Each structure stands twice: as C-alpha cells, then as structure tokens.
Short mmCIF file of C-alpha atoms in Angstrom, two decimals:
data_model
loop_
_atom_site.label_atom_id
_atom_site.label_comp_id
_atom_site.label_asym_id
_atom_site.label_seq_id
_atom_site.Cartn_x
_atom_site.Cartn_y
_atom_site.Cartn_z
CA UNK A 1 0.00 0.00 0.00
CA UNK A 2 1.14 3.66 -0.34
CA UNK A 3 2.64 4.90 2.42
CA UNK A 4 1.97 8.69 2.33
CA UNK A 5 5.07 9.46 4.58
CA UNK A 6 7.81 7.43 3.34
CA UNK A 7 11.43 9.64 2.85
CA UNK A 8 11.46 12.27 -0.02
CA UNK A 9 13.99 11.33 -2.75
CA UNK A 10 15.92 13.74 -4.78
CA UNK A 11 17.23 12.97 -8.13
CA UNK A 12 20.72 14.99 -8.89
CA UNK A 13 21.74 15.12 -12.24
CA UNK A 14 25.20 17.53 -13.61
CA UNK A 15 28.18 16.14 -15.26
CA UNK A 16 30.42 17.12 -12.83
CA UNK A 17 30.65 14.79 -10.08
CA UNK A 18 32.15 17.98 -7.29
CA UNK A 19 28.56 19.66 -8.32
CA UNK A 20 26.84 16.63 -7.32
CA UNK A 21 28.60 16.21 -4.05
CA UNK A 22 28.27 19.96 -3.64
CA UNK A 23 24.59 19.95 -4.15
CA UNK A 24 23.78 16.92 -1.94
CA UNK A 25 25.81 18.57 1.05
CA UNK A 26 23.68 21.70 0.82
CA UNK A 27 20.17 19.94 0.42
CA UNK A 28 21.28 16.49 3.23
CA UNK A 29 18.41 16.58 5.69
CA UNK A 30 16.29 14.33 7.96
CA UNK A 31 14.23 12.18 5.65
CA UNK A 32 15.84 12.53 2.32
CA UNK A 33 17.55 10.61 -0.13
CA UNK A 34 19.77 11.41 -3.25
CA UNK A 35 20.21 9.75 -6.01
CA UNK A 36 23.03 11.17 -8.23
CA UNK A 37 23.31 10.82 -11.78
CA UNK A 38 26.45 12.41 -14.15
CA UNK A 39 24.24 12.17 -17.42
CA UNK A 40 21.06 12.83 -19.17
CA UNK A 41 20.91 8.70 -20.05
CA UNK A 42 22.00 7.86 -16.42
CA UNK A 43 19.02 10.56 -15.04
CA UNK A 44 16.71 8.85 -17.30
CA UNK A 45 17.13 5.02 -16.44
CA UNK A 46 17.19 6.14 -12.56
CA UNK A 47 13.39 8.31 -12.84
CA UNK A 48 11.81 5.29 -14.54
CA UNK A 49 13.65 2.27 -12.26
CA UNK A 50 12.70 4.43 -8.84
CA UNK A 51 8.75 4.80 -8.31
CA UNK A 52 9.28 7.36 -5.23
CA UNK A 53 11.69 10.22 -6.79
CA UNK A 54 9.74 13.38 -5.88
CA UNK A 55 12.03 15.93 -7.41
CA UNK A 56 14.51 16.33 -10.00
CA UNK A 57 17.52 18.48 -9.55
CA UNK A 58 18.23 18.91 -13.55
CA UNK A 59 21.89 20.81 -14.84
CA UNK A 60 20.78 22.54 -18.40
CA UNK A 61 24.46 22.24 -19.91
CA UNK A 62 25.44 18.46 -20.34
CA UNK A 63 27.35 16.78 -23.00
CA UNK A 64 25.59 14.62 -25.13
CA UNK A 65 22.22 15.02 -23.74
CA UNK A 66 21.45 18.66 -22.74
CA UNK A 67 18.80 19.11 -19.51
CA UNK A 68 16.06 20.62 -21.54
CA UNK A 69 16.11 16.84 -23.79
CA UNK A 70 16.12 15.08 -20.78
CA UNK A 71 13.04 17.22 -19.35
CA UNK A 72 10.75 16.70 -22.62
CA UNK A 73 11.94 12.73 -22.42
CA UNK A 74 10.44 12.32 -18.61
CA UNK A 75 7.41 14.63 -19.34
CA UNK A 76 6.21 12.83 -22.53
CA UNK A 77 6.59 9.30 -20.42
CA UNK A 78 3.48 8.39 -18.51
CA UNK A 79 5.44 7.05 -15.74
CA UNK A 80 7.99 10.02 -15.46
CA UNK A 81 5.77 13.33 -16.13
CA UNK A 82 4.39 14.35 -12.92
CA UNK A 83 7.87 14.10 -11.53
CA UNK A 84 8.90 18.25 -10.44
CA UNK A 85 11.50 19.32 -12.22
CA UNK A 86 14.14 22.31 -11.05
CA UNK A 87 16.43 23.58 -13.92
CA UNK A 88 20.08 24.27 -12.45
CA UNK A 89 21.92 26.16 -14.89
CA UNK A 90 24.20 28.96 -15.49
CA UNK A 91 23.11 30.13 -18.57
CA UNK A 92 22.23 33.68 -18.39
CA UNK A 93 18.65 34.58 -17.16
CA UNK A 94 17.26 35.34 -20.38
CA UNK A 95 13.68 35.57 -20.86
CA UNK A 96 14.15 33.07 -24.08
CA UNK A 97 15.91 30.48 -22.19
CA UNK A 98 13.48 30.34 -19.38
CA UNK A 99 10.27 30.09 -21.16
CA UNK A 100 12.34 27.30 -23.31
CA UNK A 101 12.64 25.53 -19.71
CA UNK A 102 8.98 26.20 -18.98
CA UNK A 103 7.88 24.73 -21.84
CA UNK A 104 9.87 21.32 -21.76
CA UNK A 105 8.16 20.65 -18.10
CA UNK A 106 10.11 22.30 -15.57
CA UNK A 107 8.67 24.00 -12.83
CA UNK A 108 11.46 26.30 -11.37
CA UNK A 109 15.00 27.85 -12.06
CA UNK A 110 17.99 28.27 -10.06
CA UNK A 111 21.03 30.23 -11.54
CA UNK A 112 24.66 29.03 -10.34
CA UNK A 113 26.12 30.13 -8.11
CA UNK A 114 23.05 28.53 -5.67
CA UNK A 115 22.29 30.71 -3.06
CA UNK A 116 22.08 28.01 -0.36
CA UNK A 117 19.16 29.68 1.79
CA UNK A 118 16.87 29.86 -1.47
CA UNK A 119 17.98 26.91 -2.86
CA UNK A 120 16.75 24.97 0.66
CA UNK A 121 13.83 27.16 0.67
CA UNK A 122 12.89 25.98 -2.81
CA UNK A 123 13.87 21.95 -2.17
CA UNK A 124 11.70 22.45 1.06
CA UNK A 125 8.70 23.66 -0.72
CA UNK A 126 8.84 21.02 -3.28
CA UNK A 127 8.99 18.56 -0.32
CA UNK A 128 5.86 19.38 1.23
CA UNK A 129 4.44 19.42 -1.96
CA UNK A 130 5.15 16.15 -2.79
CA UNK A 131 3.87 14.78 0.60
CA UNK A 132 0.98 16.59 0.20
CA UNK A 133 0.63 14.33 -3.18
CA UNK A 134 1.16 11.14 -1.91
CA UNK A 135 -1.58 11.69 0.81
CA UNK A 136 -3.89 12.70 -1.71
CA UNK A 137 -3.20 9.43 -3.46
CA UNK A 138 -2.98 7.68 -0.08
CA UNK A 139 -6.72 9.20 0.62
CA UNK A 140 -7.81 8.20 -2.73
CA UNK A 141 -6.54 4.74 -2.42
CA UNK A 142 -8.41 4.32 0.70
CA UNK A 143 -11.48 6.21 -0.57
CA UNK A 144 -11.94 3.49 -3.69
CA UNK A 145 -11.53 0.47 -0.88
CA UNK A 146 -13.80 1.47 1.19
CA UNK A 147 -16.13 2.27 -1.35
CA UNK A 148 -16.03 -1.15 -2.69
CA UNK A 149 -16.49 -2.44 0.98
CA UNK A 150 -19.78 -0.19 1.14
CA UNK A 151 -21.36 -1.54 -2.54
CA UNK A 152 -20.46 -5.35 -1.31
CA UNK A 153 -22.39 -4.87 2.13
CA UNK A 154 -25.53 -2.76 0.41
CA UNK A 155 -25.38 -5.57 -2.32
CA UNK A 156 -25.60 -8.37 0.91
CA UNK A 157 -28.32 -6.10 3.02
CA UNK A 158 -30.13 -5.85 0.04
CA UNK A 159 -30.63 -9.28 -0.55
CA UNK A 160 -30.49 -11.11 2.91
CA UNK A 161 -33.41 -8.53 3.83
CA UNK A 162 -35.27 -9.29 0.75
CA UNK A 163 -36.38 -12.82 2.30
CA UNK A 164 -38.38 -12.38 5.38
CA UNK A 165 -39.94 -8.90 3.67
CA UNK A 166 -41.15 -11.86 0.88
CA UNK A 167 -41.98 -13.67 3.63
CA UNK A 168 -44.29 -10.54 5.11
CA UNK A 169 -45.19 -9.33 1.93
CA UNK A 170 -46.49 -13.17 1.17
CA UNK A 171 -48.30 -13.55 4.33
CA UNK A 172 -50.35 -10.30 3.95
CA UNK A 173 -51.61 -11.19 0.44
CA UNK A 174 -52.82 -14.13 1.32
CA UNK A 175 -54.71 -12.92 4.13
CA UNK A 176 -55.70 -9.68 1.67
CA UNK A 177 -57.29 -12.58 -1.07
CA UNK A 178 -59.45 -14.22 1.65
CA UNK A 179 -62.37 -12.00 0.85
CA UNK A 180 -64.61 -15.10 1.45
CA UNK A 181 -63.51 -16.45 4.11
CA UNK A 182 -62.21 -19.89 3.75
CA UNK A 183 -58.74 -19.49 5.67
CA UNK A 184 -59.69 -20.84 9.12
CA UNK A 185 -59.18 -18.40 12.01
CA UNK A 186 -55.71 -20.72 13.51
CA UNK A 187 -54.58 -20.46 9.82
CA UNK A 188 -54.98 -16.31 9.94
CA UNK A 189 -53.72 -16.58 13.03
CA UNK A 190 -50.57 -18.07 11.83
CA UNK A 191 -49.97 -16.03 8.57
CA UNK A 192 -50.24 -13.16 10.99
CA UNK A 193 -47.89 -14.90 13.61
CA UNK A 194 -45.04 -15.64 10.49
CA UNK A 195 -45.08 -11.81 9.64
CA UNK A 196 -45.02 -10.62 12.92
CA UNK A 197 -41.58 -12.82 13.52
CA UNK A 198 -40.75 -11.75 9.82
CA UNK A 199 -41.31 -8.17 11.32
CA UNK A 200 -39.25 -8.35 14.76
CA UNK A 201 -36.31 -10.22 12.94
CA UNK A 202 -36.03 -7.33 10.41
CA UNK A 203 -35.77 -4.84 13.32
CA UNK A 204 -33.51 -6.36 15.05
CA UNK A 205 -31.62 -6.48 11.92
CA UNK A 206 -31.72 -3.10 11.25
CA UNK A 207 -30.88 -2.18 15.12
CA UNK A 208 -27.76 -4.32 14.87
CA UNK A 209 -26.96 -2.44 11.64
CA UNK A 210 -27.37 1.04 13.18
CA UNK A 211 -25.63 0.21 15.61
CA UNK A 212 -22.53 -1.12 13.69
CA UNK A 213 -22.62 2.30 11.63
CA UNK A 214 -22.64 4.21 14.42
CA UNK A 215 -19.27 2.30 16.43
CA UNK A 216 -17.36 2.22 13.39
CA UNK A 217 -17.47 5.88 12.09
CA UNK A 218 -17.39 7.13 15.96
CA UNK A 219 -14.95 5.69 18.90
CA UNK A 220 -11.78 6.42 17.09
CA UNK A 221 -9.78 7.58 20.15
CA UNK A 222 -6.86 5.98 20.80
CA UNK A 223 -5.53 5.00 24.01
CA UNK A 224 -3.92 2.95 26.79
CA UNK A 225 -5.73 -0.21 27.64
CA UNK A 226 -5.14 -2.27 30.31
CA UNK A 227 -7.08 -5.51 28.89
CA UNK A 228 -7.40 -7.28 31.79
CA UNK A 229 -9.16 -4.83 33.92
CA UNK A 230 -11.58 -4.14 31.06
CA UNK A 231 -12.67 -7.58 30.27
CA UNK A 232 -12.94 -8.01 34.15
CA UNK A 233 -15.49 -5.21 34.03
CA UNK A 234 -17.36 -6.52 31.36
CA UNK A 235 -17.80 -9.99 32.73
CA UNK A 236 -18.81 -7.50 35.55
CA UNK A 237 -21.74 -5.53 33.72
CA UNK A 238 -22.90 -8.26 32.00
CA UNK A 239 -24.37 -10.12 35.28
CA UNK A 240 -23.57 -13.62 34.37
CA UNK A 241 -26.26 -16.25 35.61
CA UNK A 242 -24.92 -18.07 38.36
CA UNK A 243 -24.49 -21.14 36.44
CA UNK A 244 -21.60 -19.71 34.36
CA UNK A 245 -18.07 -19.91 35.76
CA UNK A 246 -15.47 -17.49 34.19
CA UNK A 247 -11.61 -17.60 34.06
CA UNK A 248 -8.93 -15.98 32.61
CA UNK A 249 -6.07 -18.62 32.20
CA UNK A 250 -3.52 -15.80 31.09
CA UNK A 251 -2.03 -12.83 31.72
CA UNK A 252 -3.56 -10.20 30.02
CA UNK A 253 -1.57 -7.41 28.00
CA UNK A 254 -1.56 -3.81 28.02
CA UNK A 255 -2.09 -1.99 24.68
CA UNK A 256 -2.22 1.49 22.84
CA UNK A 257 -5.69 0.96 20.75
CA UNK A 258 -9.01 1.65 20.17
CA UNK A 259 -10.71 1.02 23.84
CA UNK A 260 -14.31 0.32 22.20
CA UNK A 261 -13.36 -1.38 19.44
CA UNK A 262 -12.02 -3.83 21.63
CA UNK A 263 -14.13 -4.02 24.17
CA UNK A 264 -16.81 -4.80 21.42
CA UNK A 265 -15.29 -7.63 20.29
CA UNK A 266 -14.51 -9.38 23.67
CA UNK A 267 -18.31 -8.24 25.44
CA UNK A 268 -19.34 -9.77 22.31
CA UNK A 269 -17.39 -12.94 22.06
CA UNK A 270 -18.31 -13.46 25.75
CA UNK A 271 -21.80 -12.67 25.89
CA UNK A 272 -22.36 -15.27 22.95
CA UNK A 273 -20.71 -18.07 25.38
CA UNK A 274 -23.17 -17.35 28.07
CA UNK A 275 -26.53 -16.69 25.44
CA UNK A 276 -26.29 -19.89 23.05
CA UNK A 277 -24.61 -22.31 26.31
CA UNK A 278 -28.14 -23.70 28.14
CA UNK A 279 -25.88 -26.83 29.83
CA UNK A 280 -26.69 -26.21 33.61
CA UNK A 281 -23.04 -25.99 34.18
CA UNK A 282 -21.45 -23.34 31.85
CA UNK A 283 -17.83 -22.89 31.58
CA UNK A 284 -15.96 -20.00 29.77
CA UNK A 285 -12.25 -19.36 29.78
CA UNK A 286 -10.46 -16.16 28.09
CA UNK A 287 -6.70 -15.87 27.86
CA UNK A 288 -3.79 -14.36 24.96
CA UNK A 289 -0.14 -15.42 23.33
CA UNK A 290 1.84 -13.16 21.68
CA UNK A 291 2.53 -13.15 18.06
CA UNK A 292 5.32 -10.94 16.73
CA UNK A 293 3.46 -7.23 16.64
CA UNK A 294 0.23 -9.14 17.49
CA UNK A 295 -1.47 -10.68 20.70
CA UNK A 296 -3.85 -13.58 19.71
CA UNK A 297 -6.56 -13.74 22.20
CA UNK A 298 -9.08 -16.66 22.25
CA UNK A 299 -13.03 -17.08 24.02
CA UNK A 300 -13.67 -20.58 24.91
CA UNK A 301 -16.64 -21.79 26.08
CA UNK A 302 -18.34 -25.62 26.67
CA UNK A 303 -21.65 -25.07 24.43
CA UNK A 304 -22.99 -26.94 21.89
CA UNK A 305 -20.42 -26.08 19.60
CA UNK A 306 -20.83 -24.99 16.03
CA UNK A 307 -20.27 -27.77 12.76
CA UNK A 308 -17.65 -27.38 10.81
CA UNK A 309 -19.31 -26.63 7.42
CA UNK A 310 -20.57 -23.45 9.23
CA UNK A 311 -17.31 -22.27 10.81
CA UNK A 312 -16.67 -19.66 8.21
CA UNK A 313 -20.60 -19.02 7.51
CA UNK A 314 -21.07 -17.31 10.93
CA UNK A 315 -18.80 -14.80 9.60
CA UNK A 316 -20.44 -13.39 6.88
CA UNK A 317 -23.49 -10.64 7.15
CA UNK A 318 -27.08 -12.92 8.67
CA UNK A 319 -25.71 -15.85 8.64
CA UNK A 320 -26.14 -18.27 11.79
CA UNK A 321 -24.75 -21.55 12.52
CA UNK A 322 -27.92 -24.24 13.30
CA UNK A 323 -27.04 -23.55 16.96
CA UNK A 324 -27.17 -19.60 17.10
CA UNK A 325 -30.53 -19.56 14.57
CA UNK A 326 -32.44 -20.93 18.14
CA UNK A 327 -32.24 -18.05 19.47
CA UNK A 328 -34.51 -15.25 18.28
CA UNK A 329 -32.07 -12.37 19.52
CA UNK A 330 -30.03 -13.77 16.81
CA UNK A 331 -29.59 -11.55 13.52
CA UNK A 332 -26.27 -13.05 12.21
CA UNK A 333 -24.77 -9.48 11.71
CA UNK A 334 -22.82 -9.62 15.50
CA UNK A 335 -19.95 -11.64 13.83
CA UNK A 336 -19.87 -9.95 11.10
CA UNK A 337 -18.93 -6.69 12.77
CA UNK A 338 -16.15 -8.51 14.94
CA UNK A 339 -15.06 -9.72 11.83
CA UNK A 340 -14.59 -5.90 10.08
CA UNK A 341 -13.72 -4.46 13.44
CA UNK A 342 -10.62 -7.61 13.81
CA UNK A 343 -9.62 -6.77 10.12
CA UNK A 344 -9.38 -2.52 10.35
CA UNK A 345 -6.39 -3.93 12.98
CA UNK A 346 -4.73 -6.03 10.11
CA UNK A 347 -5.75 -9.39 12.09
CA UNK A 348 -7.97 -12.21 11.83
CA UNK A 349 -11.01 -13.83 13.53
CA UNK A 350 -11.78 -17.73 13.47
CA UNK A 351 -13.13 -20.58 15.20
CA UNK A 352 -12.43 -24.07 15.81
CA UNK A 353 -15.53 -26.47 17.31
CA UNK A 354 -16.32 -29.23 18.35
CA UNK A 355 -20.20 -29.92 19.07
CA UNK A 356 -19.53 -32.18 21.33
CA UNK A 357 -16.77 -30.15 23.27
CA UNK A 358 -17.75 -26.54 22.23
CA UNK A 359 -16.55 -23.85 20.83
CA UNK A 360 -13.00 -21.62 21.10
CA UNK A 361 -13.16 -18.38 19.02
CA UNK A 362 -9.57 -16.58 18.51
CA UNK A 363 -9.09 -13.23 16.96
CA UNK A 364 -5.40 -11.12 16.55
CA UNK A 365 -5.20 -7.65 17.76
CA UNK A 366 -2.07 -5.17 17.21
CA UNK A 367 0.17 -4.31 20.20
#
C-alpha cells in the first residue's frame, strides 16, 4: 500500500561529479535521499527504475544530452511526467531560455552560483508538496476500498433482507385474497404470527446495523488499555447467571488501541458463550499469546459447539450456525462486525468447534 510518509527522494543530475557532491551537502536533511546521476541517459534510467523520486535536480548544460532533452523525455513518459522538475543552470537569465525551460516541463529555475538559503527554501517547498501528493493518493486509495467495501455490504443487506420482507409481503396477500372467508381463524392466526416474527427479525436487523454504523465511524480515540481490567469489568456488567463460571487462564496485555473497538469484540465474544450455552453448568475461559506485533486472544466456552461446514458461515453478514438460529435475539450481523472491526487492525477472527466439546473463538489484535 502507499505509504503517504515514506522519505522524499531527490534525483541529482550535472556532469560534474564535485557539483553533485556539492549539491547533496547543501540539500542532506532528515528524511531525504539522493540519487546522483552524471548524465542525461544515467538521469533517465534512474526516474523510470525508482517509483518514489519526488524531485529532480536537472543541470541545463550536459554533454551529449542537454537538460532541456532530458526534461521533454520524462514529461512525454506516462510514468515520469508528474515528476517536479528544477532547472540548475548557469546560462544567463534570459527571458528566451526560461520560457524554453517552462515549456519542456520544468517547474522552477535556479542560476549558479546557488544561493544556499533559497535553494533549501525551494527543495523544502517542493517537499511538502510532494507529501501533500502522496496523501492525496494515499486518501484516494483508501477512498476506492472502502467504497467497494460499502457496494459489497448494500449488495448483501439488500438481498439477505429481501427474504423475510417476501416472507411478510407473502403472508399479507394471502390474508388480503381471503375475501370469502375460507382461511380458518388458527390459519390467519398463523400467517399473521409468520409476519409478525418476519417483522421483529427485520428490526432487530436493522438495530444491529445502526448500531454497527454508528461504532465504526465514531470511537476512534486511541488510548492505553489495560485488557485485563476491562474484560474483568465486562464480565462485571454483563451479570452472568450463576451457572456460568469465568476464568482468565492468562495474563492479560496492556495496549495502545481503540478502547471500544475492543471491548466490542470481547463483550461480544463473551456474551455469545453465556446466550447460546443452556448446559446447567457453563464454563468460559479467556486468555492471549503473543505473536510478533500481534497478541492472539481466544473465548472458549463448553456449548454446543458450532459444525464445521458453518465455521466460516457465521462470519459473513445474517448468517447463523444451526445452533445460534435458536435463538430469536439472533440476527447473524454480531460476527460480522467482529469480523470488520478484527480486520481494520490487520488481524484475523476464526473458530475451531467441536459440538460435542464446544466452541474456542480466537481473533489477533495489534500491540
């Protein structure tokens, strides 16, 4: 991916090696690189092998290949032309000879001898141009992914919501067509049952949706996090029936993250152990290992597990394993956001079952 802050490089081109040495001495600064070439050929092959050159330090007077060829070459290359050019020359400051360099692509002149305070000026200008550049690009970048996110998700709450509004929508006409009667009253009664379940399961759907929207646009703070004290206070506010035992079997790191984002994913995680786990005595165990720049946490709980043809199902937007689908708070979208909330930290979210054991549920989170 782009990386909007990576060093500003500097191509030097003159045919006099003391000029280049001279020039890089004046311009050497935090977060710059040279790259030195003593020919119009050489300055070409170096602008289209480097990607990240961000301005060209170009001498006018060069055998062989004069500046103002080597200016039209890397403007009339698609790869080369939005590359900043600065003529260095000491040709006299004639009005001819600028316009000449104007018109073959440069952007600025500097007459020999440099003055070094406007010379660095200049360079430093050209530097925050460029960055401003490559965040624009960066932004852009980012702006076409997450678009493409946004169309795949309408395109799946589009059509997972289209069933039970069929279902509604199905129920209603029939009733509507009775006009004489023959539906029984326990068959009415049912049709208007289906679509008030039809109903309910929508809104919770949409609730779960809203609420998603609203956690992942908002709580972007970063912070300290100690995790152990916060998942201690959610097993805390989340009253667990006395049945349920909980135990952390590991250490538990401190981090520099986003708090809620976090704490979503484990009050979630943990909350589904105690709602889909009816055995009369539950059991739920949270711990971590560390994973070069991530910590891999894990949930583990002694339900009724989940099969394995569904372990990558109850990832995606309403869908439920078997297991989850009894209960009617579920909507299938809760794993779903754990999922995009695990994945805006570069990690992953999975789980490995067993219906006879249960179910562990590990996700990777960033130091």
């Amino acid at each position: 991916m782009l990386n909007p802050n990576r060093d500003f490089t500097i191509l030097l081109v003159d045919d006099r090696e003391e000029n280049l040495l001279a020039l890089e001495e004046m311009l050497a600064d935090e977060n710059r690189v040279f790259i030195k070439a003593t020919s119009g050929n050489q300055a070409l092959r170096h602008a289209l092998r480097n990607d990240n050159i961000g301005l060209i330090m170009l001498d006018v007077q060069m055998p062989e290949m004069d500046g103002f060829e080597v200016a039209r070459l890397l403007k009339t290359n698609q790869k080369t032309k939005h590359i900043s050019i600065v003529f260095v020359t000491a040709i006299n400051k004639e009005e001819h000879y600028m316009l000449k360099g104007f018109d073959e692509g440069a952007v600025d002149y500097l007459h020999k001898p440099l003055d070094i305070n406007v010379t660095k000026a200049k360079v430093k200008v050209f530097q925050h141009l460029y960055q401003y550049q490559q965040e624009l690009k960066y932004t852009a970048i980012e702006l076409r992914r997450i678009n493409q996110q946004l169309e795949k998700f309408a395109y799946i709450i589009a059509h997972d919501m289209k069933s039970p509004l069929t279902g509604i929508i199905g129920a209603l006409s029939l009733l509507e067509m009775d006009e004489d009667g023959e539906l029984s009253a326990e068959e009415c009664k049912e049709y208007i049952s289906h679509s008030k379940e039809a109903a309910l399961y929508l809104a919770n759907m949409i609730n779960a949706l809203l609420d998603y929207s609203r956690k992942s646009l908002a709580d972007q703070t970063v912070e300290e996090v100690n995790v152990q004290d916060m998942v201690q206070e959610i097993v805390h506010n989340l009253f667990l029936p006395p049945h349920v035992t909980f135990k952390i079997t590991t250490p538990l790191p401190i981090l520099w993250t986003k708090k809620l984002k976090l704490q979503q994913v484990f009050q979630n995680l943990i909350s589904n152990a105690v709602k889909y786990n009816h055995k009369p005595d539950a059991s739920i165990e949270l711990g971590c290992q560390e994973k070069g720049d991530l910590y891999e946490f894990y949930v583990q709980d002694n339900g009724p597990g989940i099969p394995f043809q569904d372990h990558e199902n109850i990832f995606k937007f309403f869908r439920t394993s078997i297991n989850m689908a009894t209960s009617e708070s579920s909507t299938g979208v809760g794993l779903s956001i754990l999922k995009l909330l695990v994945e805006e930290q570069g990690g992953k979210i999975w789980v490995d079952s067993d219906p006879s054991l249960g179910s562990v549920f590990y996700f990777e989170w960033k130091k």
